[in-house]
Short mmCIF file of C-alpha atoms in Angstrom, two decimals:
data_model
loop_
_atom_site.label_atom_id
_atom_site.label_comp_id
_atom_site.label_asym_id
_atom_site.label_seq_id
_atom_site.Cartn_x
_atom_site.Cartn_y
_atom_site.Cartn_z
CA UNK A 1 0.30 293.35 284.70
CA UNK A 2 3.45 290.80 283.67
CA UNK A 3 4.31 290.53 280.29
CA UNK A 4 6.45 287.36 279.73
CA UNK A 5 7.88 285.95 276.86
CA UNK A 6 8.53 281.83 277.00
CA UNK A 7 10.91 280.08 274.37
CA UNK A 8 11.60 276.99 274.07
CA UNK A 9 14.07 273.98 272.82
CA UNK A 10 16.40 275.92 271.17
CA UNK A 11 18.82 273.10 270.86
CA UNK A 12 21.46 274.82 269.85
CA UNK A 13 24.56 272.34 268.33
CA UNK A 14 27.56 272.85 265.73
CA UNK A 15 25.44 273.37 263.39
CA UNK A 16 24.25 276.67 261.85
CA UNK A 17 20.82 276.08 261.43
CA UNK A 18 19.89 276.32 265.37
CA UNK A 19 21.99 279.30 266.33
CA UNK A 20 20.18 281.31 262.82
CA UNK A 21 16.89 280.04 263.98
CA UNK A 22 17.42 280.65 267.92
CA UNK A 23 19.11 284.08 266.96
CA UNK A 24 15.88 285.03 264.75
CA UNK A 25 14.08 284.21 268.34
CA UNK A 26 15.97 286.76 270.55
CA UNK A 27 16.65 289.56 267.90
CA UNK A 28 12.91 289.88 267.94
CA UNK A 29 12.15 289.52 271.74
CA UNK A 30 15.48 291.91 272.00
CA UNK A 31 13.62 294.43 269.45
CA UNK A 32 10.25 294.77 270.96
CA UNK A 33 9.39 298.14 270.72
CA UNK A 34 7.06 297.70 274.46
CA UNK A 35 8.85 296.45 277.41
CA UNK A 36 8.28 292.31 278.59
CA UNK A 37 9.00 291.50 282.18
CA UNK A 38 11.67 288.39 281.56
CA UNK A 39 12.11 285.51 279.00
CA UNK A 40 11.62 281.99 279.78
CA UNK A 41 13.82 279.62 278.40
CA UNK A 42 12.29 275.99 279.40
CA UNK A 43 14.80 273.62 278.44
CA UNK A 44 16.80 271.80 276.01
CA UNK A 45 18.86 274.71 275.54
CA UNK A 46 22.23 272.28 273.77
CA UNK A 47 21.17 269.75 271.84
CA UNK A 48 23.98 267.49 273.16
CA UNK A 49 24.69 269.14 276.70
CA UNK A 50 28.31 270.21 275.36
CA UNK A 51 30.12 273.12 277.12
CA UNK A 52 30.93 274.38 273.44
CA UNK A 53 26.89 274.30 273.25
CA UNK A 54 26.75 276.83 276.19
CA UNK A 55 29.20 279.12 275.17
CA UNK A 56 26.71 279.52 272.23
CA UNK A 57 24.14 279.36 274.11
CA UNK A 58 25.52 282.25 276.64
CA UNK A 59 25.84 284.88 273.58
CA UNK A 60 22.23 284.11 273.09
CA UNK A 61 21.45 285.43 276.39
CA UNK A 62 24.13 288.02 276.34
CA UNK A 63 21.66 290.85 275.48
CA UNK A 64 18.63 290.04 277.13
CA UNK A 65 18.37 291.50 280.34
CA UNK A 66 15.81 289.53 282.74
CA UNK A 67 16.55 285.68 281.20
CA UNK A 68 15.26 282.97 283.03
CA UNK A 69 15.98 279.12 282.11
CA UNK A 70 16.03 275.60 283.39
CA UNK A 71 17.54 272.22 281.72
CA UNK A 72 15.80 269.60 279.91
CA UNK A 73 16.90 266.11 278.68
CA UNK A 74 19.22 267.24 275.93
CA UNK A 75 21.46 269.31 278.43
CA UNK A 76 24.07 268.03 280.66
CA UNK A 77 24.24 269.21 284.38
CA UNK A 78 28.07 269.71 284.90
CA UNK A 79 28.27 271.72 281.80
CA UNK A 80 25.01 273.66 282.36
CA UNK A 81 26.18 274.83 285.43
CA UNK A 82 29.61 275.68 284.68
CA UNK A 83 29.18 277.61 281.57
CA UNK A 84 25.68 279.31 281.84
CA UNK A 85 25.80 279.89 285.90
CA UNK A 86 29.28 279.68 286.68
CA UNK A 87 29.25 277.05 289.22
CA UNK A 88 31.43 273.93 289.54
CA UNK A 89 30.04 271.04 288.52
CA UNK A 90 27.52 269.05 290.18
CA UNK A 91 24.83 266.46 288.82
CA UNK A 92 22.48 268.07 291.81
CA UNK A 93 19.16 268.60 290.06
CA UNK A 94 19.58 272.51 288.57
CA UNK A 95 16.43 274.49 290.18
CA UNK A 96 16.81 278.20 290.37
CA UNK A 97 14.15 280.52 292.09
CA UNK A 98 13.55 284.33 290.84
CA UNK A 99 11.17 286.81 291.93
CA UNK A 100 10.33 289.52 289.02
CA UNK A 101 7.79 292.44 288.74
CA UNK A 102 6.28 291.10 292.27
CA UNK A 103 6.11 287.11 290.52
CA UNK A 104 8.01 283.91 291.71
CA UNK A 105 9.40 281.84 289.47
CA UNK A 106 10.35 278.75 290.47
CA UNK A 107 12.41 276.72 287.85
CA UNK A 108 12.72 273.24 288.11
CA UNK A 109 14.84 270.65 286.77
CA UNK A 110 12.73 268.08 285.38
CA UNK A 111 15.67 265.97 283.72
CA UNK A 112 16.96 262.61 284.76
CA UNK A 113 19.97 262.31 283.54
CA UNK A 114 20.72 259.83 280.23
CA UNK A 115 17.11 259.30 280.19
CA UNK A 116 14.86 261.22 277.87
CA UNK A 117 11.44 261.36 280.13
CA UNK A 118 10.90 263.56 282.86
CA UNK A 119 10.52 263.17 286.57
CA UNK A 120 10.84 265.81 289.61
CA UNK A 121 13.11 264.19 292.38
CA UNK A 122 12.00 263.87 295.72
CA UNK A 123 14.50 266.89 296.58
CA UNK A 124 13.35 269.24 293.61
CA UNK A 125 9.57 268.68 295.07
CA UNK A 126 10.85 269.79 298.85
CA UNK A 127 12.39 272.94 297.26
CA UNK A 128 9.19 273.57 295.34
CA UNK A 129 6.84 273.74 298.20
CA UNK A 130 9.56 275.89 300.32
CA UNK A 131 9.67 278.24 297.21
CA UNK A 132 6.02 278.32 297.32
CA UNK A 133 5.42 278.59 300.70
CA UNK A 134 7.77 281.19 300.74
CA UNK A 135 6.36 283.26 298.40
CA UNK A 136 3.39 284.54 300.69
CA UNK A 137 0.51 286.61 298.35
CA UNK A 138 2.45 286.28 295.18
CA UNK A 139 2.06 284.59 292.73
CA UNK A 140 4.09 281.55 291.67
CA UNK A 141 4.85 280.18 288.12
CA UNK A 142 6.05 276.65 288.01
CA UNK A 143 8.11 275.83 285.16
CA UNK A 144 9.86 272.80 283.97
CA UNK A 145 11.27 271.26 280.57
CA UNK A 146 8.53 268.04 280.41
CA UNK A 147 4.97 268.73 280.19
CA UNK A 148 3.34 266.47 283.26
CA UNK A 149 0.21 265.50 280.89
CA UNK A 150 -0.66 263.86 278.04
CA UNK A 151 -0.58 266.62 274.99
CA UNK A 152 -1.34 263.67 272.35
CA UNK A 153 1.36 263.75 270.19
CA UNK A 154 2.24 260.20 271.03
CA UNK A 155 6.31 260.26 270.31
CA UNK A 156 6.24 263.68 272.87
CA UNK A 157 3.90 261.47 275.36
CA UNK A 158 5.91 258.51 275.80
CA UNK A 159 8.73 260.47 277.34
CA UNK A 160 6.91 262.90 279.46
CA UNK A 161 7.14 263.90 282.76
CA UNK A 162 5.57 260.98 284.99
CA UNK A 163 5.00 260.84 288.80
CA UNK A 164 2.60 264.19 288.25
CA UNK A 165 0.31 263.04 291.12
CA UNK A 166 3.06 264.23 293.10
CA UNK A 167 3.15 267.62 291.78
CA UNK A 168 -0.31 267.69 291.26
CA UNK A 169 -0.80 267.60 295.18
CA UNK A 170 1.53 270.24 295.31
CA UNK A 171 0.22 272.49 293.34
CA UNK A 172 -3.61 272.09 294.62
CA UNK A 173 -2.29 273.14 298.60
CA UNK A 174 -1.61 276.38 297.11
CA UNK A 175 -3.63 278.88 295.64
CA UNK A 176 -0.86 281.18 295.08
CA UNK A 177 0.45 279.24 291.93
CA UNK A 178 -1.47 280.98 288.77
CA UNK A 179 0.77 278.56 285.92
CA UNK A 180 2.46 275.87 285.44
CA UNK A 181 4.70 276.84 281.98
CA UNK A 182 6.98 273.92 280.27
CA UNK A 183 8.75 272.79 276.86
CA UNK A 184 9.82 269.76 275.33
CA UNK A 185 6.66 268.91 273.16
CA UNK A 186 7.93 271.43 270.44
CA UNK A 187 4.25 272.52 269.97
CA UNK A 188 2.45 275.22 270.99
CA UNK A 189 -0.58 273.62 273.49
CA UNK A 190 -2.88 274.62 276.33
CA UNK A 191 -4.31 272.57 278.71
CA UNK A 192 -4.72 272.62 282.38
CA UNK A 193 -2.98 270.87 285.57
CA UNK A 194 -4.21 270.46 288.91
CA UNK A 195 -6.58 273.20 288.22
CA UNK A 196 -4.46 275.97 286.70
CA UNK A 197 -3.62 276.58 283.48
CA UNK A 198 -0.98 274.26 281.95
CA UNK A 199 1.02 276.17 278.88
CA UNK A 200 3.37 274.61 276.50
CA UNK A 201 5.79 276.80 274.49
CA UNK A 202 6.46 275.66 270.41
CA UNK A 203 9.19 274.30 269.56
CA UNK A 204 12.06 277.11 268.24
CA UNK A 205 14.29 274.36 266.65
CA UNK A 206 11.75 272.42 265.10
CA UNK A 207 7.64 271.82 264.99
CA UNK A 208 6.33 268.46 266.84
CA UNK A 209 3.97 267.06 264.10
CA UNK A 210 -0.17 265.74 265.44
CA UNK A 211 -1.00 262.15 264.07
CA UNK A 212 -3.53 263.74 261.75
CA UNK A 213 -1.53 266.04 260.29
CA UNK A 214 0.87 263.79 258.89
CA UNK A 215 3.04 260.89 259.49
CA UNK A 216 6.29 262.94 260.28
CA UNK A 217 7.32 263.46 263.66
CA UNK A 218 8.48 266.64 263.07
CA UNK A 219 8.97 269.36 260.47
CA UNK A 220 11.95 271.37 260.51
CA UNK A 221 10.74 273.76 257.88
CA UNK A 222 7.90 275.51 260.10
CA UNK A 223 9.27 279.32 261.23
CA UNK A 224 10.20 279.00 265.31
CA UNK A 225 7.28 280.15 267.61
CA UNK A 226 7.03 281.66 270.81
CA UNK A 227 4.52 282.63 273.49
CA UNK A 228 3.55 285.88 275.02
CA UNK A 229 2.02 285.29 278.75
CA UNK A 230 0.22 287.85 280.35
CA UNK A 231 -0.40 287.80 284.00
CA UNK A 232 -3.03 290.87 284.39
CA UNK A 233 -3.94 292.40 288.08
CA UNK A 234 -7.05 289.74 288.62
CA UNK A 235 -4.30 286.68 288.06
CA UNK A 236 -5.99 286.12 284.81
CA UNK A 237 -3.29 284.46 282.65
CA UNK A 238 -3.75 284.86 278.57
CA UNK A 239 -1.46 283.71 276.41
CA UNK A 240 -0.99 284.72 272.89
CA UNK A 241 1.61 282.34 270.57
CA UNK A 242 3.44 284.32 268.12
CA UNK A 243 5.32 282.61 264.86
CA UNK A 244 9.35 284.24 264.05
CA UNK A 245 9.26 284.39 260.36
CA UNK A 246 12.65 286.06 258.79
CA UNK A 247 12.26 289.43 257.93
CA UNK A 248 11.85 290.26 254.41
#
C-alpha cells in the first residue's frame, strides 16, 4: 500500500497570510503520527515566480523528507530551478521523474510561460511516454499543475490544460498508469481521464467557488485542504480530502 499526501497552490508571496496558511499545511503532514510515502506539491508554489518566493518556499520543504513538486502558471522557470533544485537557469519545461515505495512519479510541467492555461509541449509528452515505458510493472502517477478536463467552475475552465487528446492517447497505451493527480482549480474534485481516475487537490491558499454556490470566484476564508491518496496492493486508488483547520 502507498500512502500519499497531495497539496496544492500554496502561492506563497510577501505576504503573511500564505506562508501561515501553507505552514498550517506541512506542520500537520510533518506531525502525522502514521508514516505517508511522499507529498505532492502540484504547482503554483510562488504566487509571482520570485526567487525571494522560493527561498520561502524551500523552508517549507525543509522538513519533509520525500517532497515531490512540479510548477504551475504562477511560478517562473529560471527561478524555480535555481532556488528549489539548484540548477542554472533554463526556461526548458521543468519535468522531474521519482520512483518511491515501488511507484513512478512522473512530474510534468504543464506551464507555458506568461500564459495562464496549460499545455504539455511536444518534448514534455516524449519524456512522458519514455518515463512510462520505462517504468515496466509499476505503476505510474502522472501529475501536472492544470487539470486536462472540464471541472465546471467556469473561471478554472477557461484556462485549463488544452491539447488533452494528446495525453489522453498517452495514457490509454499504457495500463501501467493508475492516476493522473493535478492542481490549479483550488477545489477538491474527482473525475476521470482517459479511463483512470483524474484527482484534483483543494486549493491551500484559497477555495475556487461553484456557480451555485455563490457569485465569488473564490473565498479566502475557507481552512486549506488537502488529499490523502491511497494506492492499495490491487491498484485500487481511494482518496480521502482532509480540511487544515488551526488548532485550538
Amino acid at each position: 500500500m502507498i500512502v500519499l499526501a497531495h497539496v496544492s497552490d500554496i502561492h506563497i508571496d510577501g505576504e503573511p497570510r500564505s506562508v501561515e496558511r501553507a505552514t498550517r499545511v506541512f506542520d500537520y503532514l510533518n506531525g502525522l503520527p502514521g508514516p505517508i510515502d511522499a507529498i505532492l506539491v502540484t504547482g503554483d508554489l510562488a504566487d509571482h515566480g520570485l526567487a525571494e518566493e522560493y527561498e520561502k518556499v524551500a523552508k517549507l520543504f525543509s522538513n519533509s523528507p520525500t517532497l515531490l513538486h512540479c510548477p504551475g502558471n504562477h511560478d517562473s522557470r529560471g527561478p524555480y530551478r535555481e532556488v528549489l533544485l539548484g540548477e542554472a537557469a533554463d526556461e526548458a519545461p521543468i519535468n522531474q521523474v521519482h520512483r518511491v515505495s515501488g511507484a513512478v512519479f512522473a512530474m510534468c510541467d504543464s506551464s507555458i510561460p506568461g500564459r495562464p492555461d496549460g499545455y504539455l509541449a511536444d518534448e514534455t509528452l516524449t519524456w512522458l511516454e519514455s518515463v512510462i515505458a520505462g517504468a515496466g510493472d509499476a505503476p505510474v502517477f502522472v501529475c501536472f499543475h492544470h487539470p486536462p478536463v472540464a471541472l465546471h467552475a467556469l473561471f478554472v475552465d477557461s484556462i485549463r490544460q488544452t491539447g488533452e487528446e494528446r495525453l489522453a492517447a498517452l495514457v490509454t497505451r499504457y495500463p501501467n498508469v493508475v492516476g493522473v493527480l493535478c492542481g490549479h482549480a483550488h477545489t477538491g474534485a474527482a473525475t476521470t481521464f482517459a479511463g483512470v481516475p483524474l484527482l484534483v487537490a483543494p486549493g491551500v491558499v484559497s477555495t475556487i467557488m461553484m456557480p451555485w454556490e455563490t457569485d465569488e470566484i473564490a473565498d479566502l476564508h475557507m481552512p486549506p485542504s488537502i488529499a490523502f491518496h491511497v494506492l492499495d496492493d490491487d491498484r485500487r486508488l481511494t482518496t480521502h480530502y482532509r480540511v487544515v483547520s488551526p488548532r485550538l
